[in-house]
Amino acid sequence: MATATNYSCNIKDCKKRATMTCLGCPDLFYCSPHHKEHRSKLNTDLQDLTDKCNAFLDEFETQVQDSQKHAVMKIIDEWETKSIEKIKRLAQETREELIHHAKKFIPGVKMQLISLSTEIRQDPDEDGFVDTDIENWKKELQRLKTILNNPPDFTVRQDSTEFISKIYLKVEGMSNIPANAKWTQDGITVAGGNGKGSATNQLSSPWGLFFDDDQTVVIADHGNQRIIQWKKYDTTNGQVVAGGKGKGNELNQLKWPTDVLINEETDSLIICDYGNRRVVRWSRHSNAIQGEILIDNIDCFGLSIDDQRYLYVSDHKKHEVRRYQLGDKNGTLVAGGNGEGANLNQLHQPRHLFVDRQQNVYISDWQNHRVMKWHKGSKEGIIVAGGHGNGNALTQLSSPHGLFVDTLGALYVTDTMNDRVMRWPQGVKQGTVIAGGNGREAGANQFNQPVCLSFDRHGNLYVVDRLNNRVQRFSIK
């Protein structure tokens, strides 16, 4: 503070001889003029502060009356604009994808219809058909009508991981696999492939796998006693999502898991904990540290879940398949249960399962070297692939495991001991090799005991190559 020119003393001297105080201030004064000057400065500062406060109050009232000019409102407006643009873009992408899948679905039905029409229009004078042929043709025609009039479910699911939900098309039943589809012969490793081991970039004798809406593949890493997931966009390392605490029977442990699936309704994993003779459920939330037992005292191997959220489990020692409501411990017998054997009402160590939209169950009948289909409510099954003994002819299978059935009724199976993947269109007597079959090695076109398979929504094939400790992808052409 400047010293007044008409004072005979300076402010430093005043403070040295200070006897006057300003209540609440640190300054001390000896002479009255300096004290008055100090008080005058305080009054000026107070008035300045009062004026600024009043000015801000006027500005505040203006902003309240016109809230659209508020700075935060501008941020909200920008967020709204960007979100609307994102929603419109994603909606259009989903529409285009729907049209794309629909165009692929129709030709497959048409090809089957043309084939049926050709068969029906055979020369009636040749007497080459009987009553059962007429009935079978009627059923086939009705089946094709049903498929065309009631195509596989095209559902829109929302990904709630973002505040603005991303929508994408989930195609039920893989309708986009054409009847004449072909796949590249060289596979690309999308998980593992770095030798047998327990690092996050390795697998150890993997078995089952399951796709989570095309973005994540979840793998039963059998030898590592864990379930590990690999993101589609990151093929370098996986993430352990269950087990991985060593071999054991505690709730945070697994023992030789053979299959896994995702229950979307509860956002949880359902795991066949083979070595512990139990089926367990494990939350997919990041803070989950252990699972819970759903079914115990069961020699489970394969799992499947239908549209009604019924769980299907194969019991390889009781040679049967049961269906369970979640929470039910006993289940209902749906296939086998008549002891070990090769009759149509028997199974011999059933492995993997596939359940279609009509709740028909497809079973890899491992020791019988065949795939069985049990219609819902049937007392016996029918052979839909193999069944001609253990061998490598196109009419045979050798220890089949993984299964998939598309909406046109074509069956896909990992022919494990023949190191190949086969396709069996509905009603044919022999299959065709679509991947592998080139010897038991680790080449891009080879397998070493493939045990499970699946498809993404674009029709690309994924195969668990067990003894090569990897998962391979074969792109659809």
Coordinates of C-alpha atoms in Angstrom, one line a residue:
M1 CA 0.0 0.0 0.0
A2 CA 1.4 3.4 -1.0
T3 CA 2.2 6.0 1.7
A4 CA 0.3 9.3 1.4
T5 CA 2.6 12.2 0.4
N6 CA 1.2 14.6 3.1
Y7 CA 2.2 12.3 5.9
S8 CA 5.4 13.1 7.9
C9 CA 6.0 9.4 8.6
N10 CA 6.2 6.4 6.4
I11 CA 4.2 3.3 6.9
K12 CA 7.2 1.2 7.9
D13 CA 7.9 3.5 10.8
C14 CA 4.2 3.4 11.8
K15 CA 4.2 -0.3 11.9
K16 CA 7.4 -0.4 14.0
R17 CA 5.7 1.8 16.6
A18 CA 2.3 0.3 16.0
T19 CA -0.4 0.7 18.7
M20 CA -3.6 0.7 16.5
T21 CA -5.1 -2.5 15.2
C22 CA -7.7 -3.2 12.5
L23 CA -9.9 -5.9 13.9
G24 CA -9.6 -9.1 11.9
C25 CA -6.6 -7.7 9.8
P26 CA -2.9 -8.5 10.3
D27 CA -1.9 -4.9 9.8
L28 CA -0.9 -2.7 12.8
F29 CA -0.6 1.2 12.7
Y30 CA 0.7 4.0 15.0
C31 CA -0.9 7.0 13.3
S32 CA -4.6 7.6 12.6
P33 CA -4.2 8.7 9.0
H34 CA -2.6 5.4 7.9
H35 CA -5.3 3.5 9.8
K36 CA -8.1 5.5 8.0
E37 CA -6.4 5.0 4.7
H38 CA -6.3 1.2 5.3
R39 CA -10.0 1.3 6.2
S40 CA -10.8 3.3 3.0
K41 CA -9.0 0.7 0.9
L42 CA -11.0 -2.1 2.5
N43 CA -14.3 -0.3 1.8
T44 CA -13.2 0.2 -1.9
D45 CA -12.4 -3.5 -2.2
L46 CA -15.7 -4.4 -0.6
Q47 CA -17.6 -2.2 -3.0
D48 CA -15.8 -3.7 -6.0
L49 CA -16.6 -7.2 -4.8
T50 CA -20.3 -6.2 -4.3
D51 CA -20.5 -4.8 -7.8
K52 CA -19.0 -8.0 -9.3
C53 CA -21.4 -10.2 -7.3
N54 CA -24.4 -8.1 -8.5
A55 CA -23.2 -8.4 -12.1
F56 CA -22.8 -12.2 -11.8
L57 CA -26.2 -12.4 -10.3
D58 CA -27.7 -10.6 -13.2
E59 CA -25.8 -12.9 -15.6
F60 CA -27.0 -15.9 -13.6
E61 CA -30.6 -14.9 -13.9
T62 CA -30.2 -14.4 -17.6
Q63 CA -28.8 -17.9 -18.0
V64 CA -31.5 -19.5 -15.9
Q65 CA -34.2 -17.8 -18.1
D66 CA -32.4 -18.9 -21.3
S67 CA -31.0 -22.3 -20.3
Q68 CA -30.3 -23.3 -23.9
K69 CA -27.2 -20.9 -23.7
H70 CA -25.7 -22.8 -20.8
A71 CA -22.3 -24.3 -21.4
V72 CA -23.3 -27.7 -20.2
M73 CA -26.4 -27.6 -22.4
K74 CA -24.2 -27.2 -25.4
I75 CA -22.3 -30.3 -24.4
I76 CA -25.6 -32.2 -24.1
D77 CA -26.7 -30.9 -27.5
E78 CA -23.5 -32.1 -29.1
W79 CA -23.9 -35.5 -27.4
E80 CA -27.4 -35.8 -28.7
T81 CA -26.4 -35.0 -32.2
K82 CA -23.6 -37.4 -32.3
S83 CA -25.7 -40.2 -30.7
I84 CA -28.5 -39.7 -33.2
E85 CA -26.0 -40.0 -36.0
K86 CA -24.5 -43.1 -34.5
I87 CA -27.9 -44.7 -34.1
K88 CA -28.9 -43.9 -37.6
R89 CA -25.7 -45.3 -39.0
L90 CA -25.9 -48.5 -37.0
A91 CA -29.6 -49.0 -37.9
Q92 CA -28.8 -48.7 -41.6
E93 CA -25.9 -51.1 -41.2
T94 CA -28.2 -53.6 -39.5
R95 CA -30.9 -53.2 -42.3
E96 CA -28.2 -53.8 -44.9
E97 CA -27.0 -56.9 -43.1
L98 CA -30.6 -58.3 -42.8
I99 CA -31.0 -57.9 -46.6
H100 CA -27.7 -59.5 -47.1
H101 CA -28.6 -62.6 -45.0
A102 CA -32.1 -62.9 -46.5
K103 CA -30.6 -62.9 -50.0
K104 CA -28.3 -65.8 -49.1
F105 CA -31.1 -67.8 -47.4
I106 CA -33.6 -67.9 -50.3
P107 CA -31.3 -69.7 -52.9
G108 CA -30.7 -72.6 -50.5
V109 CA -34.5 -73.2 -50.2
K110 CA -34.9 -72.8 -53.9
M111 CA -32.3 -75.4 -54.7
Q112 CA -34.0 -77.9 -52.5
L113 CA -37.4 -77.1 -54.0
I114 CA -36.0 -77.6 -57.6
S115 CA -34.5 -80.9 -56.5
L116 CA -37.8 -82.0 -55.0
S117 CA -39.7 -80.9 -58.1
T118 CA -37.4 -82.9 -60.3
E119 CA -37.8 -86.0 -58.2
I120 CA -41.6 -85.7 -58.2
R121 CA -41.8 -85.2 -62.0
Q122 CA -40.2 -88.5 -62.8
D123 CA -41.9 -90.6 -65.5
P124 CA -45.1 -92.1 -63.9
D125 CA -45.0 -95.0 -66.4
E126 CA -41.8 -96.3 -64.8
D127 CA -43.6 -97.2 -61.5
G128 CA -40.5 -96.1 -59.7
F129 CA -42.3 -94.8 -56.6
V130 CA -44.6 -96.1 -53.9
D131 CA -47.0 -94.7 -51.3
T132 CA -44.2 -93.9 -48.8
D133 CA -42.5 -91.8 -51.5
I134 CA -45.7 -89.7 -51.9
E135 CA -45.9 -89.2 -48.2
N136 CA -42.2 -88.3 -48.0
W137 CA -42.5 -85.8 -50.8
K138 CA -45.5 -84.2 -49.1
K139 CA -43.6 -83.9 -45.9
E140 CA -40.5 -82.4 -47.7
L141 CA -42.7 -79.9 -49.5
Q142 CA -44.4 -78.9 -46.3
R143 CA -41.0 -78.5 -44.6
L144 CA -39.7 -76.2 -47.3
K145 CA -43.0 -74.1 -47.1
T146 CA -42.5 -73.8 -43.4
I147 CA -38.9 -72.7 -43.8
L148 CA -39.9 -70.1 -46.4
N149 CA -42.9 -68.8 -44.6
N150 CA -41.3 -68.9 -41.1
P151 CA -37.6 -68.2 -41.7
P152 CA -35.1 -68.6 -39.0
D153 CA -35.2 -65.9 -36.3
F154 CA -33.6 -62.6 -37.2
T155 CA -33.5 -60.8 -33.8
V156 CA -32.0 -57.5 -32.8
R157 CA -30.0 -57.5 -29.5
Q158 CA -28.7 -54.6 -27.6
D159 CA -25.2 -54.3 -26.3
S160 CA -25.5 -52.5 -23.0
T161 CA -21.8 -52.0 -22.5
E162 CA -22.2 -48.5 -23.9
F163 CA -24.6 -45.9 -22.7
I164 CA -25.9 -45.6 -26.3
S165 CA -26.6 -49.2 -27.0
K166 CA -25.0 -50.7 -30.1
I167 CA -27.5 -52.8 -32.0
Y168 CA -26.5 -55.6 -34.3
L169 CA -28.1 -58.5 -36.1
K170 CA -28.1 -61.9 -34.5
V171 CA -29.0 -64.5 -37.1
E172 CA -30.5 -67.6 -35.4
G173 CA -29.7 -70.9 -37.1
M174 CA -27.1 -69.7 -39.5
S175 CA -29.4 -69.2 -42.4
N176 CA -26.6 -67.5 -44.4
I177 CA -24.8 -70.8 -45.1
P178 CA -25.7 -71.5 -48.7
A179 CA -26.4 -75.1 -49.8
N180 CA -23.3 -75.0 -52.0
A181 CA -21.0 -73.2 -49.6
K182 CA -17.3 -73.7 -49.6
W183 CA -14.6 -72.7 -47.2
T184 CA -10.9 -71.8 -47.6
Q185 CA -8.7 -74.8 -47.1
D186 CA -6.0 -73.0 -45.0
G187 CA -7.1 -72.0 -41.5
I188 CA -6.0 -69.0 -39.5
T189 CA -5.2 -69.4 -35.9
V190 CA -7.5 -67.2 -33.7
A191 CA -6.7 -68.6 -30.3
G192 CA -3.6 -70.4 -29.0
G193 CA -1.2 -71.8 -31.5
N194 CA 1.9 -71.0 -29.3
G195 CA 2.5 -74.5 -28.1
K196 CA 1.0 -76.4 -25.2
G197 CA 1.1 -74.3 -22.0
S198 CA -0.8 -72.2 -19.5
A199 CA 0.2 -68.7 -20.5
T200 CA -2.6 -66.4 -21.7
N201 CA -1.5 -66.9 -25.3
Q202 CA -1.6 -70.7 -25.0
L203 CA -4.0 -73.5 -24.7
S204 CA -3.7 -77.1 -23.4
S205 CA -5.8 -79.7 -25.1
P206 CA -8.8 -77.5 -25.6
W207 CA -12.3 -79.1 -26.1
G208 CA -15.5 -77.1 -26.3
L209 CA -16.1 -73.5 -27.6
F210 CA -19.0 -71.1 -27.7
F211 CA -19.5 -67.8 -29.6
D212 CA -20.7 -64.7 -27.8
D213 CA -22.5 -62.7 -30.5
D214 CA -19.5 -62.9 -32.9
Q215 CA -17.2 -60.8 -30.7
T216 CA -15.8 -63.3 -28.3
V217 CA -15.0 -67.0 -28.4
V218 CA -15.2 -68.9 -25.1
I219 CA -13.1 -72.0 -24.8
A220 CA -13.0 -75.0 -22.4
D221 CA -9.2 -75.1 -21.9
H222 CA -9.3 -78.7 -20.7
G223 CA -5.6 -79.2 -19.7
N224 CA -5.4 -75.9 -17.9
Q225 CA -8.5 -76.4 -15.8
R226 CA -10.0 -73.1 -16.9
I227 CA -12.4 -71.3 -19.2
I228 CA -10.6 -68.7 -21.3
Q229 CA -12.1 -66.1 -23.7
W230 CA -10.5 -64.6 -26.7
K231 CA -11.8 -61.3 -28.2
K232 CA -12.3 -61.3 -32.0
Y233 CA -10.1 -58.3 -32.4
D234 CA -7.3 -59.6 -30.2
T235 CA -5.7 -63.0 -31.2
T236 CA -2.6 -62.4 -29.1
N237 CA -3.8 -63.2 -25.6
G238 CA -6.9 -64.6 -23.9
Q239 CA -8.5 -63.8 -20.6
V240 CA -9.3 -66.4 -17.9
V241 CA -13.0 -66.1 -17.0
A242 CA -13.5 -69.2 -14.8
G243 CA -11.1 -71.6 -13.0
G244 CA -7.4 -71.3 -13.6
K245 CA -6.7 -72.0 -9.9
G246 CA -5.3 -75.4 -10.4
K247 CA -7.0 -78.8 -10.6
G248 CA -9.5 -79.2 -7.8
N249 CA -13.1 -79.4 -6.7
E250 CA -13.4 -76.1 -4.8
L251 CA -16.0 -73.7 -6.2
N252 CA -13.2 -71.5 -7.6
Q253 CA -11.6 -74.5 -9.4
L254 CA -12.4 -76.8 -12.4
K255 CA -11.1 -80.2 -13.3
W256 CA -10.7 -81.1 -17.0
P257 CA -13.7 -79.0 -18.4
T258 CA -15.0 -80.4 -21.7
D259 CA -17.7 -77.9 -22.8
V260 CA -19.0 -74.4 -22.1
L261 CA -21.9 -72.3 -23.2
I262 CA -23.2 -68.8 -22.4
N263 CA -26.7 -68.3 -20.9
E264 CA -27.5 -64.8 -22.1
E265 CA -30.5 -64.5 -19.9
T266 CA -28.4 -64.6 -16.7
D267 CA -25.1 -63.4 -18.4
S268 CA -23.3 -66.4 -17.1
L269 CA -21.2 -69.4 -18.2
I270 CA -22.5 -72.9 -17.9
I271 CA -19.6 -75.4 -17.7
C272 CA -19.3 -79.1 -17.9
D273 CA -16.8 -79.7 -15.1
Y274 CA -16.0 -83.2 -16.4
G275 CA -13.4 -84.3 -13.8
N276 CA -15.6 -83.1 -10.9
R277 CA -18.7 -84.9 -12.3
R278 CA -20.8 -81.7 -12.1
V279 CA -22.3 -78.9 -14.2
V280 CA -21.5 -75.4 -12.8
R281 CA -22.6 -71.9 -13.5
W282 CA -20.1 -69.0 -13.3
S283 CA -21.2 -65.3 -13.6
R284 CA -19.5 -63.3 -16.3
H285 CA -19.2 -60.2 -14.2
S286 CA -15.6 -59.2 -13.6
N287 CA -15.8 -59.6 -9.9
A288 CA -16.9 -63.2 -10.0
I289 CA -14.4 -65.4 -8.2
Q290 CA -16.2 -68.7 -8.0
G291 CA -19.0 -70.7 -9.5
E292 CA -22.1 -72.5 -8.2
I293 CA -23.1 -76.1 -8.8
L294 CA -26.2 -76.6 -11.0
I295 CA -26.1 -80.4 -11.3
D296 CA -23.9 -82.8 -9.4
N297 CA -23.1 -86.5 -9.6
I298 CA -23.3 -86.5 -13.4
D299 CA -20.7 -87.8 -15.8
C300 CA -21.3 -84.9 -18.2
F301 CA -19.4 -84.3 -21.4
G302 CA -21.4 -82.1 -23.8
L303 CA -23.9 -79.2 -23.3
S304 CA -26.5 -77.4 -25.3
I305 CA -29.3 -74.9 -24.6
D306 CA -32.5 -74.4 -26.7
D307 CA -34.6 -71.3 -27.4
Q308 CA -36.7 -71.9 -24.3
R309 CA -33.6 -71.9 -22.1
Y310 CA -33.7 -75.6 -21.4
L311 CA -30.3 -77.1 -20.7
Y312 CA -29.3 -80.4 -22.3
V313 CA -26.5 -82.5 -20.9
S314 CA -24.9 -85.8 -22.2
D315 CA -23.9 -88.4 -19.6
H316 CA -21.2 -90.5 -21.2
K317 CA -21.4 -93.2 -18.5
K318 CA -25.2 -93.6 -18.4
H319 CA -25.2 -93.4 -22.2
E320 CA -28.0 -90.8 -22.2
V321 CA -29.0 -87.2 -22.7
R322 CA -31.2 -85.3 -20.3
R323 CA -33.0 -81.9 -20.5
Y324 CA -33.1 -79.7 -17.4
Q325 CA -34.9 -76.5 -16.4
L326 CA -32.3 -74.3 -14.7
G327 CA -32.5 -75.2 -11.1
D328 CA -33.8 -78.7 -11.7
K329 CA -31.4 -81.4 -10.4
N330 CA -33.1 -84.5 -12.0
G331 CA -34.0 -83.6 -15.6
T332 CA -36.0 -85.4 -18.2
L333 CA -34.6 -88.2 -20.3
V334 CA -34.6 -87.2 -24.0
A335 CA -32.3 -89.7 -25.7
G336 CA -30.7 -93.1 -24.8
G337 CA -31.0 -94.4 -21.3
N338 CA -31.3 -98.0 -22.4
G339 CA -27.7 -99.0 -21.6
E340 CA -24.6 -99.1 -23.7
G341 CA -25.3 -100.3 -27.3
A342 CA -25.7 -99.6 -30.9
N343 CA -29.5 -100.1 -31.3
L344 CA -31.6 -97.1 -32.4
N345 CA -32.8 -96.6 -28.8
Q346 CA -29.2 -96.7 -27.4
L347 CA -26.1 -94.6 -27.3
H348 CA -22.5 -95.5 -26.5
Q349 CA -20.6 -92.7 -24.7
P350 CA -22.4 -89.7 -26.2
R351 CA -20.3 -86.6 -26.5
H352 CA -21.3 -83.2 -27.9
L353 CA -24.9 -82.0 -28.6
F354 CA -26.9 -79.7 -30.8
V355 CA -30.5 -78.8 -30.3
D356 CA -32.5 -77.3 -33.2
R357 CA -35.5 -74.9 -33.0
Q358 CA -38.0 -77.8 -32.8
Q359 CA -36.1 -79.2 -29.8
N360 CA -34.8 -82.2 -31.8
V361 CA -31.5 -83.4 -30.3
Y362 CA -28.4 -84.3 -32.4
I363 CA -25.8 -86.4 -30.6
S364 CA -22.3 -87.4 -31.5
D365 CA -22.5 -91.1 -30.6
W366 CA -18.8 -91.5 -30.0
Q367 CA -18.1 -95.2 -29.7
N368 CA -20.8 -96.0 -32.3
H369 CA -19.0 -93.7 -34.8
R370 CA -22.3 -92.1 -35.8
V371 CA -24.4 -89.0 -35.3
M372 CA -28.0 -89.6 -34.0
K373 CA -31.0 -87.4 -34.3
W374 CA -33.8 -87.8 -31.7
H375 CA -37.0 -86.1 -32.5
K376 CA -38.7 -84.4 -29.6
G377 CA -40.6 -87.1 -27.6
S378 CA -39.2 -90.0 -29.6
K379 CA -38.2 -93.3 -28.0
E380 CA -35.4 -94.0 -30.4
G381 CA -33.2 -92.0 -32.8
I382 CA -32.3 -92.1 -36.4
I383 CA -28.8 -92.2 -37.9
V384 CA -28.0 -89.0 -39.8
A385 CA -24.3 -89.5 -40.4
G386 CA -21.9 -92.4 -40.2
G387 CA -23.2 -95.7 -38.7
H388 CA -21.2 -97.9 -41.0
G389 CA -18.4 -98.7 -38.6
N390 CA -15.2 -97.0 -37.8
G391 CA -13.4 -95.9 -40.9
N392 CA -12.5 -93.0 -43.2
A393 CA -14.8 -93.6 -46.2
L394 CA -17.2 -90.7 -46.9
T395 CA -20.0 -92.9 -45.5
Q396 CA -18.1 -93.4 -42.2
L397 CA -17.0 -91.5 -39.2
S398 CA -14.3 -92.2 -36.6
S399 CA -15.0 -91.0 -33.0
P400 CA -17.1 -87.9 -33.9
H401 CA -17.4 -85.0 -31.5
G402 CA -18.5 -81.5 -32.3
L403 CA -21.8 -80.8 -34.1
F404 CA -23.7 -78.0 -35.8
V405 CA -26.9 -78.1 -37.9
D406 CA -27.9 -75.2 -40.1
T407 CA -31.5 -74.2 -41.0
L408 CA -31.5 -76.2 -44.2
G409 CA -30.8 -79.3 -42.2
A410 CA -27.2 -79.7 -43.2
L411 CA -25.1 -81.4 -40.4
Y412 CA -21.5 -80.4 -39.7
V413 CA -19.4 -82.7 -37.6
T414 CA -15.8 -83.0 -36.4
D415 CA -14.6 -86.4 -37.6
T416 CA -12.0 -86.5 -34.8
M417 CA -9.8 -89.5 -35.5
N418 CA -9.9 -88.8 -39.3
D419 CA -8.7 -85.3 -38.6
R420 CA -11.3 -83.6 -40.7
V421 CA -14.6 -81.7 -40.6
M422 CA -17.5 -83.1 -42.7
R423 CA -20.8 -81.8 -44.0
W424 CA -23.8 -84.1 -44.4
P425 CA -26.8 -82.4 -46.2
Q426 CA -30.1 -83.7 -45.0
G427 CA -31.0 -87.1 -46.3
V428 CA -27.7 -87.9 -48.0
K429 CA -25.9 -91.2 -47.7
Q430 CA -22.4 -89.8 -47.4
G431 CA -20.7 -86.6 -46.4
T432 CA -18.2 -84.3 -47.9
V433 CA -15.0 -83.0 -46.4
I434 CA -15.0 -79.2 -45.9
A435 CA -11.8 -78.8 -43.9
G436 CA -8.8 -80.9 -43.0
G437 CA -8.4 -84.5 -44.2
N438 CA -4.8 -83.8 -45.2
G439 CA -3.0 -85.8 -42.6
R440 CA -2.4 -85.4 -38.8
E441 CA 0.0 -82.5 -38.6
A442 CA 0.0 -78.8 -37.7
G443 CA -0.2 -77.3 -41.1
A444 CA -2.7 -74.6 -42.0
N445 CA -4.9 -77.2 -43.8
Q446 CA -4.4 -79.9 -41.2
F447 CA -5.7 -81.0 -37.8
N448 CA -4.6 -83.1 -35.0
Q449 CA -7.8 -84.5 -33.5
P450 CA -10.4 -81.7 -34.0
V451 CA -13.0 -82.0 -31.3
C452 CA -15.5 -79.1 -31.6
L453 CA -16.7 -76.6 -34.1
S454 CA -19.0 -73.6 -34.6
F455 CA -19.9 -70.9 -37.1
D456 CA -20.0 -67.1 -36.8
R457 CA -23.0 -65.2 -38.3
H458 CA -21.1 -64.7 -41.6
G459 CA -20.7 -68.5 -42.1
N460 CA -17.0 -68.7 -41.2
L461 CA -16.0 -72.0 -39.6
Y462 CA -14.2 -72.3 -36.3
V463 CA -12.6 -75.6 -35.2
V464 CA -11.0 -76.6 -31.9
D465 CA -7.8 -78.3 -33.0
R466 CA -7.2 -80.2 -29.8
L467 CA -3.7 -81.6 -30.0
N468 CA -2.4 -78.7 -31.9
N469 CA -3.6 -76.6 -29.0
R470 CA -5.3 -74.0 -31.1
V471 CA -8.6 -72.7 -32.6
Q472 CA -8.6 -72.3 -36.4
R473 CA -10.9 -70.2 -38.5
F474 CA -11.8 -71.1 -42.1
S475 CA -13.4 -68.3 -44.0
I476 CA -16.4 -68.9 -46.2
K477 CA -15.8 -68.2 -49.9

